[in-house]
Amino acid sequence: MRKKIVAGNWKMNKTLQEGTELGESINNYLKKHNPGQVEPVLCTPSIHLAAVTDIVDNNIIKTGAQNCSEKESGAYTGEISASMIKSAGATYVILGHSERRSYFMEDDDLLYNKTITALKNELKVIFCCGEVLKERENQNHFQIVRRQLETGLFNITDQQFLNVVIAYEPVWAIGTGVTATSQQAQEMHHFIRGLVEEKYGNTIAEDTTILYGGSCNAGNADELFSLPDVDGGLIGGASLKSDDFCKIIGSF
Ligand code: 13P
């Protein structure tokens, strides 16, 4: 069965105190209003992970990091390893977010190595892909997403792929208030599922969770989540307010 997920990507927002308050508030709401089939995930700044994981009911809410090192451990000042993230109680790590790709020069090869390291350490990976505006205007969006997935992700085994969630985030929709239309989202999600099928076969493709991200909010989530190949969302700005995030979770 394909899992439905609503993941909040807090990015570099909230102090530790604000973050634990947000986690607590989301937790209190969801304990009263069971999210049912939907798995809510809070991808907090790494320094908040242990505290937020401790404060939420892990039977209802999972937590995740927003990045990890491709290295296991050692003299890499400032880096955070997959095993540290795992030991803080997290379940997930986001890899390949467009902000990591563009501001921190993370390329497909590096992301492949990060994916392998994360999976080895028993983290589930939310692997992001998506085109910039110019690439869509030039009709290159399918080609770009194909390259990102084939080079950055698809060399892992079938068994490893079972612990991967794909997030399609058109870069032009991130933080802009411009959401992909239903047609654009469904078309790309269907294309991505087709790529997974080519590589891993029909059963795995049907079971793969593909999230949409990019200006998804409490007002448009129900329309996006009703699309046949959209299995939830990766939410930025709207995940920073408990009411909005809980409303998005309730949109299925
Ligand atoms: P916004 O929801 O703020 O557009 O951000 C989306 C995103 O980048 C989630 O990873």
mmCIF file of C-alpha atoms and ligand atoms in Angstrom:
data_model
loop_
_atom_site.group_PDB
_atom_site.id
_atom_site.type_symbol
_atom_site.label_atom_id
_atom_site.label_comp_id
_atom_site.label_asym_id
_atom_site.label_seq_id
_atom_site.Cartn_x
_atom_site.Cartn_y
_atom_site.Cartn_z
ATOM 1 C CA MET A 1 0.000 0.000 0.000
ATOM 2 C CA ARG A 2 1.277 3.433 -0.949
ATOM 3 C CA LYS A 3 1.896 5.504 2.176
ATOM 4 C CA LYS A 4 0.512 9.046 2.392
ATOM 5 C CA ILE A 5 2.893 11.537 3.979
ATOM 6 C CA VAL A 6 2.744 15.198 4.887
ATOM 7 C CA ALA A 7 6.243 16.386 5.770
ATOM 8 C CA GLY A 8 7.100 19.836 7.070
ATOM 9 C CA ASN A 9 10.473 21.219 6.059
ATOM 10 C CA TRP A 10 11.193 23.894 8.644
ATOM 11 C CA LYS A 11 14.364 24.966 6.796
ATOM 12 C CA MET A 12 16.480 27.377 8.900
ATOM 13 C CA ASN A 13 13.621 28.699 11.013
ATOM 14 C CA LYS A 14 12.685 28.639 14.715
ATOM 15 C CA THR A 15 14.834 28.754 17.805
ATOM 16 C CA LEU A 16 15.029 25.559 19.821
ATOM 17 C CA GLN A 17 12.334 26.813 22.154
ATOM 18 C CA GLU A 18 10.032 27.888 19.308
ATOM 19 C CA GLY A 19 10.640 24.592 17.551
ATOM 20 C CA THR A 20 9.729 22.454 20.538
ATOM 21 C CA GLU A 21 6.621 24.599 21.085
ATOM 22 C CA LEU A 22 5.607 24.057 17.464
ATOM 23 C CA GLY A 23 6.203 20.314 17.750
ATOM 24 C CA GLU A 24 4.188 20.181 20.954
ATOM 25 C CA SER A 25 1.315 22.124 19.468
ATOM 26 C CA ILE A 26 1.143 19.879 16.370
ATOM 27 C CA ASN A 27 1.366 16.834 18.626
ATOM 28 C CA ASN A 28 -1.480 18.035 20.878
ATOM 29 C CA TYR A 29 -3.727 18.624 17.893
ATOM 30 C CA LEU A 30 -2.958 15.289 16.240
ATOM 31 C CA LYS A 31 -3.493 13.336 19.433
ATOM 32 C CA LYS A 32 -7.048 14.693 19.445
ATOM 33 C CA HIS A 33 -7.584 14.472 15.656
ATOM 34 C CA ASN A 34 -6.014 11.229 14.540
ATOM 35 C CA PRO A 35 -4.312 11.724 11.164
ATOM 36 C CA GLY A 36 -5.471 8.228 10.178
ATOM 37 C CA GLN A 37 -3.674 6.919 7.126
ATOM 38 C CA VAL A 38 -1.426 9.980 6.816
ATOM 39 C CA GLU A 39 2.064 9.968 8.313
ATOM 40 C CA PRO A 40 3.045 13.454 9.512
ATOM 41 C CA VAL A 41 6.794 14.154 9.497
ATOM 42 C CA LEU A 42 8.597 17.128 11.050
ATOM 43 C CA CYS A 43 11.928 17.863 9.340
ATOM 44 C CA THR A 44 13.468 20.227 11.842
ATOM 45 C CA PRO A 45 16.863 21.899 11.992
ATOM 46 C CA SER A 46 19.299 19.198 13.179
ATOM 47 C CA ILE A 47 19.923 20.903 16.488
ATOM 48 C CA HIS A 48 16.185 20.614 17.312
ATOM 49 C CA LEU A 49 15.807 16.990 16.299
ATOM 50 C CA ALA A 50 16.357 15.210 19.611
ATOM 51 C CA ALA A 51 14.132 17.622 21.548
ATOM 52 C CA VAL A 52 11.298 17.579 19.012
ATOM 53 C CA THR A 53 11.488 13.790 18.664
ATOM 54 C CA ASP A 54 11.214 13.482 22.444
ATOM 55 C CA ILE A 55 8.238 15.795 22.697
ATOM 56 C CA VAL A 56 6.015 14.174 20.041
ATOM 57 C CA ASP A 57 4.246 10.808 20.130
ATOM 58 C CA ASN A 58 6.392 8.731 17.806
ATOM 59 C CA ASN A 59 3.487 6.429 17.041
ATOM 60 C CA ILE A 60 1.785 9.360 15.322
ATOM 61 C CA ILE A 61 4.530 11.783 14.233
ATOM 62 C CA LYS A 62 7.922 10.990 12.736
ATOM 63 C CA THR A 63 10.840 13.385 12.571
ATOM 64 C CA GLY A 64 13.572 13.971 10.042
ATOM 65 C CA ALA A 65 16.669 16.010 9.222
ATOM 66 C CA GLN A 66 17.081 18.267 6.192
ATOM 67 C CA ASN A 67 20.514 17.076 5.089
ATOM 68 C CA CYS A 68 23.328 14.753 6.141
ATOM 69 C CA SER A 69 26.974 14.179 5.309
ATOM 70 C CA GLU A 70 27.986 11.557 2.770
ATOM 71 C CA LYS A 71 30.806 10.620 5.166
ATOM 72 C CA GLU A 72 30.262 8.198 8.041
ATOM 73 C CA SER A 73 32.309 10.130 10.640
ATOM 74 C CA GLY A 74 35.628 11.860 11.165
ATOM 75 C CA ALA A 75 37.333 15.212 10.812
ATOM 76 C CA TYR A 76 34.646 17.110 8.883
ATOM 77 C CA THR A 77 34.077 20.204 10.991
ATOM 78 C CA GLY A 78 30.485 21.362 11.052
ATOM 79 C CA GLU A 79 29.016 18.320 9.308
ATOM 80 C CA ILE A 80 26.254 16.107 10.698
ATOM 81 C CA SER A 81 26.326 12.372 10.084
ATOM 82 C CA ALA A 82 23.491 10.006 9.285
ATOM 83 C CA SER A 83 24.230 7.976 12.432
ATOM 84 C CA MET A 84 23.927 11.126 14.572
ATOM 85 C CA ILE A 85 20.552 11.857 13.005
ATOM 86 C CA LYS A 86 19.428 8.284 13.588
ATOM 87 C CA SER A 87 20.624 8.387 17.194
ATOM 88 C CA ALA A 88 18.567 11.542 17.806
ATOM 89 C CA GLY A 89 15.496 9.424 17.069
ATOM 90 C CA ALA A 90 14.778 10.638 13.553
ATOM 91 C CA THR A 91 13.249 8.408 10.891
ATOM 92 C CA TYR A 92 13.836 10.490 7.757
ATOM 93 C CA VAL A 93 16.360 12.736 6.055
ATOM 94 C CA ILE A 94 15.617 15.091 3.159
ATOM 95 C CA LEU A 95 18.286 14.927 0.442
ATOM 96 C CA GLY A 96 18.680 16.902 -2.749
ATOM 97 C CA HIS A 97 16.524 19.854 -1.807
ATOM 98 C CA SER A 98 16.906 22.558 -4.447
ATOM 99 C CA GLU A 99 18.326 24.938 -1.839
ATOM 100 C CA ARG A 100 21.106 22.417 -1.131
ATOM 101 C CA ARG A 101 21.663 21.896 -4.852
ATOM 102 C CA SER A 102 21.887 25.596 -5.675
ATOM 103 C CA TYR A 103 23.377 27.297 -2.586
ATOM 104 C CA PHE A 104 25.673 24.462 -1.515
ATOM 105 C CA MET A 105 26.561 23.085 -4.944
ATOM 106 C CA GLU A 106 25.306 19.579 -4.217
ATOM 107 C CA ASP A 107 25.412 17.614 -7.447
ATOM 108 C CA ASP A 108 23.926 14.281 -8.491
ATOM 109 C CA ASP A 109 27.035 12.256 -7.591
ATOM 110 C CA LEU A 110 27.278 13.738 -4.110
ATOM 111 C CA LEU A 111 23.567 13.169 -3.571
ATOM 112 C CA TYR A 112 23.930 9.549 -4.602
ATOM 113 C CA ASN A 113 26.680 9.111 -1.987
ATOM 114 C CA LYS A 114 24.571 10.851 0.661
ATOM 115 C CA THR A 115 21.630 8.599 -0.185
ATOM 116 C CA ILE A 116 23.721 5.460 0.216
ATOM 117 C CA THR A 117 25.110 6.656 3.563
ATOM 118 C CA ALA A 118 21.666 7.608 4.875
ATOM 119 C CA LEU A 119 20.137 4.266 3.859
ATOM 120 C CA LYS A 120 23.051 2.312 5.364
ATOM 121 C CA ASN A 121 22.303 4.059 8.644
ATOM 122 C CA GLU A 122 18.664 3.017 8.429
ATOM 123 C CA LEU A 123 17.255 6.426 7.702
ATOM 124 C CA LYS A 124 14.470 6.775 5.148
ATOM 125 C CA VAL A 125 15.291 9.265 2.418
ATOM 126 C CA ILE A 126 12.998 11.973 1.067
ATOM 127 C CA PHE A 127 14.766 12.580 -2.230
ATOM 128 C CA CYS A 128 13.914 15.901 -3.896
ATOM 129 C CA CYS A 129 13.914 16.677 -7.592
ATOM 130 C CA GLY A 130 12.558 19.492 -9.724
ATOM 131 C CA GLU A 131 13.352 21.944 -12.476
ATOM 132 C CA VAL A 132 14.042 25.687 -12.390
ATOM 133 C CA LEU A 133 11.798 28.068 -14.307
ATOM 134 C CA LYS A 134 14.075 28.401 -17.319
ATOM 135 C CA GLU A 135 14.194 24.624 -17.723
ATOM 136 C CA ARG A 136 10.406 24.443 -17.762
ATOM 137 C CA GLU A 137 10.151 27.364 -20.177
ATOM 138 C CA ASN A 138 12.565 25.504 -22.462
ATOM 139 C CA GLN A 139 10.471 22.328 -22.130
ATOM 140 C CA ASN A 140 13.386 20.554 -20.448
ATOM 141 C CA HIS A 141 11.615 19.750 -17.188
ATOM 142 C CA PHE A 142 11.073 16.045 -17.835
ATOM 143 C CA GLN A 143 14.657 15.621 -18.965
ATOM 144 C CA ILE A 144 16.019 17.384 -15.853
ATOM 145 C CA VAL A 145 13.946 15.333 -13.433
ATOM 146 C CA ARG A 146 14.923 12.146 -15.282
ATOM 147 C CA ARG A 147 18.619 13.034 -14.930
ATOM 148 C CA GLN A 148 18.294 13.959 -11.242
ATOM 149 C CA LEU A 149 16.642 10.644 -10.428
ATOM 150 C CA GLU A 150 18.677 8.400 -12.713
ATOM 151 C CA THR A 151 22.038 9.787 -11.603
ATOM 152 C CA GLY A 152 21.335 10.740 -7.996
ATOM 153 C CA LEU A 153 19.070 7.921 -6.904
ATOM 154 C CA PHE A 154 18.411 5.014 -9.214
ATOM 155 C CA ASN A 155 21.662 3.109 -8.693
ATOM 156 C CA ILE A 156 20.452 1.851 -5.331
ATOM 157 C CA THR A 157 19.009 -1.678 -5.055
ATOM 158 C CA ASP A 158 15.305 -2.590 -5.024
ATOM 159 C CA GLN A 159 15.587 -3.341 -1.323
ATOM 160 C CA GLN A 160 17.118 0.063 -0.613
ATOM 161 C CA PHE A 161 14.555 1.826 -2.774
ATOM 162 C CA LEU A 162 11.770 0.610 -0.481
ATOM 163 C CA ASN A 163 13.041 3.209 2.033
ATOM 164 C CA VAL A 164 12.868 6.118 -0.392
ATOM 165 C CA VAL A 165 10.164 8.748 -0.828
ATOM 166 C CA ILE A 166 10.422 11.052 -3.839
ATOM 167 C CA ALA A 167 9.462 14.728 -3.561
ATOM 168 C CA TYR A 168 8.795 16.680 -6.743
ATOM 169 C CA GLU A 169 9.447 20.345 -6.022
ATOM 170 C CA PRO A 170 9.436 22.647 -9.036
ATOM 171 C CA VAL A 171 11.949 25.300 -7.972
ATOM 172 C CA TRP A 172 9.807 28.112 -9.408
ATOM 173 C CA ALA A 173 7.040 27.136 -6.971
ATOM 174 C CA ILE A 174 9.164 27.112 -3.812
ATOM 175 C CA GLY A 175 8.430 30.047 -1.533
ATOM 176 C CA THR A 176 6.902 32.015 -4.405
ATOM 177 C CA GLY A 177 3.186 31.539 -3.782
ATOM 178 C CA VAL A 178 2.951 30.127 -7.311
ATOM 179 C CA THR A 179 1.837 26.509 -7.058
ATOM 180 C CA ALA A 180 2.068 24.035 -9.918
ATOM 181 C CA THR A 181 -1.358 23.568 -11.485
ATOM 182 C CA SER A 182 -3.086 20.246 -10.901
ATOM 183 C CA GLN A 183 -2.286 19.310 -14.457
ATOM 184 C CA GLN A 184 1.420 20.161 -14.117
ATOM 185 C CA ALA A 185 1.710 18.286 -10.816
ATOM 186 C CA GLN A 186 -0.161 15.169 -11.966
ATOM 187 C CA GLU A 187 1.707 15.035 -15.276
ATOM 188 C CA MET A 188 5.121 15.162 -13.574
ATOM 189 C CA HIS A 189 4.187 12.765 -10.773
ATOM 190 C CA HIS A 190 2.889 10.299 -13.355
ATOM 191 C CA PHE A 191 6.118 10.694 -15.305
ATOM 192 C CA ILE A 192 8.190 10.059 -12.151
ATOM 193 C CA ARG A 193 6.170 6.941 -11.309
ATOM 194 C CA GLY A 194 6.852 5.766 -14.859
ATOM 195 C CA LEU A 195 10.603 6.235 -14.339
ATOM 196 C CA VAL A 196 10.435 4.219 -11.120
ATOM 197 C CA GLU A 197 8.533 1.519 -12.986
ATOM 198 C CA GLU A 198 11.169 1.394 -15.766
ATOM 199 C CA LYS A 199 13.887 0.908 -13.174
ATOM 200 C CA TYR A 200 12.254 -1.042 -10.348
ATOM 201 C CA GLY A 201 9.118 -2.559 -11.873
ATOM 202 C CA ASN A 202 5.409 -2.035 -11.500
ATOM 203 C CA THR A 203 4.873 -3.247 -7.932
ATOM 204 C CA ILE A 204 7.515 -0.981 -6.437
ATOM 205 C CA ALA A 205 6.374 1.962 -8.600
ATOM 206 C CA GLU A 206 2.776 1.574 -7.417
ATOM 207 C CA ASP A 207 3.963 1.512 -3.800
ATOM 208 C CA THR A 208 6.279 4.541 -4.088
ATOM 209 C CA THR A 209 5.177 7.664 -2.256
ATOM 210 C CA ILE A 210 5.636 10.790 -4.386
ATOM 211 C CA LEU A 211 5.165 14.104 -2.586
ATOM 212 C CA TYR A 212 4.505 17.505 -4.100
ATOM 213 C CA GLY A 213 6.299 20.566 -2.733
ATOM 214 C CA GLY A 214 6.186 24.244 -3.666
ATOM 215 C CA SER A 215 3.733 26.730 -2.160
ATOM 216 C CA CYS A 216 1.469 23.952 -0.973
ATOM 217 C CA ASN A 217 -0.758 25.385 1.751
ATOM 218 C CA ALA A 218 -3.980 24.928 3.686
ATOM 219 C CA GLY A 219 -5.941 26.435 0.793
ATOM 220 C CA ASN A 220 -4.690 24.269 -2.067
ATOM 221 C CA ALA A 221 -3.596 20.998 -0.419
ATOM 222 C CA ASP A 222 -6.929 19.207 -0.868
ATOM 223 C CA GLU A 223 -6.893 19.786 -4.624
ATOM 224 C CA LEU A 224 -3.263 18.660 -4.974
ATOM 225 C CA PHE A 225 -3.713 15.634 -2.708
ATOM 226 C CA SER A 226 -6.755 14.487 -4.695
ATOM 227 C CA LEU A 227 -4.562 13.853 -7.765
ATOM 228 C CA PRO A 228 -3.991 10.153 -8.464
ATOM 229 C CA ASP A 229 -0.179 10.287 -8.377
ATOM 230 C CA VAL A 230 0.236 12.842 -5.577
ATOM 231 C CA ASP A 231 0.668 11.019 -2.264
ATOM 232 C CA GLY A 232 1.160 13.997 0.007
ATOM 233 C CA GLY A 233 3.281 17.090 0.368
ATOM 234 C CA LEU A 234 6.608 18.508 1.414
ATOM 235 C CA ILE A 235 5.624 21.771 3.021
ATOM 236 C CA GLY A 236 7.882 24.763 3.678
ATOM 237 C CA GLY A 237 6.354 28.042 4.865
ATOM 238 C CA ALA A 238 2.985 26.589 5.833
ATOM 239 C CA SER A 239 4.637 23.986 8.084
ATOM 240 C CA LEU A 240 5.816 26.716 10.457
ATOM 241 C CA LYS A 241 2.310 27.373 11.790
ATOM 242 C CA SER A 242 0.634 24.595 13.703
ATOM 243 C CA ASP A 243 -2.900 25.405 12.482
ATOM 244 C CA ASP A 244 -1.901 25.524 8.823
ATOM 245 C CA PHE A 245 0.185 22.367 8.966
ATOM 246 C CA CYS A 246 -2.526 20.416 10.779
ATOM 247 C CA LYS A 247 -5.097 21.625 8.272
ATOM 248 C CA ILE A 248 -2.887 20.375 5.436
ATOM 249 C CA ILE A 249 -2.615 16.976 7.142
ATOM 250 C CA GLY A 250 -6.408 16.933 7.356
ATOM 251 C CA SER A 251 -6.721 17.645 3.626
ATOM 252 C CA PHE A 252 -6.715 14.008 2.525
HETATM 253 P P1 13P B 1 7.279 26.388 0.391
HETATM 254 O O1 13P B 1 6.155 25.473 0.845
HETATM 255 O O2 13P B 1 7.600 27.467 1.352
HETATM 256 O O3 13P B 1 7.057 26.839 -1.009
HETATM 257 O O4 13P B 1 8.603 25.460 0.366
HETATM 258 C C1 13P B 1 8.548 24.232 -0.230
HETATM 259 C C2 13P B 1 9.797 23.505 0.082
HETATM 260 O O5 13P B 1 10.875 23.891 -0.331
HETATM 261 C C3 13P B 1 9.679 22.308 0.945
HETATM 262 O O6 13P B 1 10.854 21.567 0.937
#
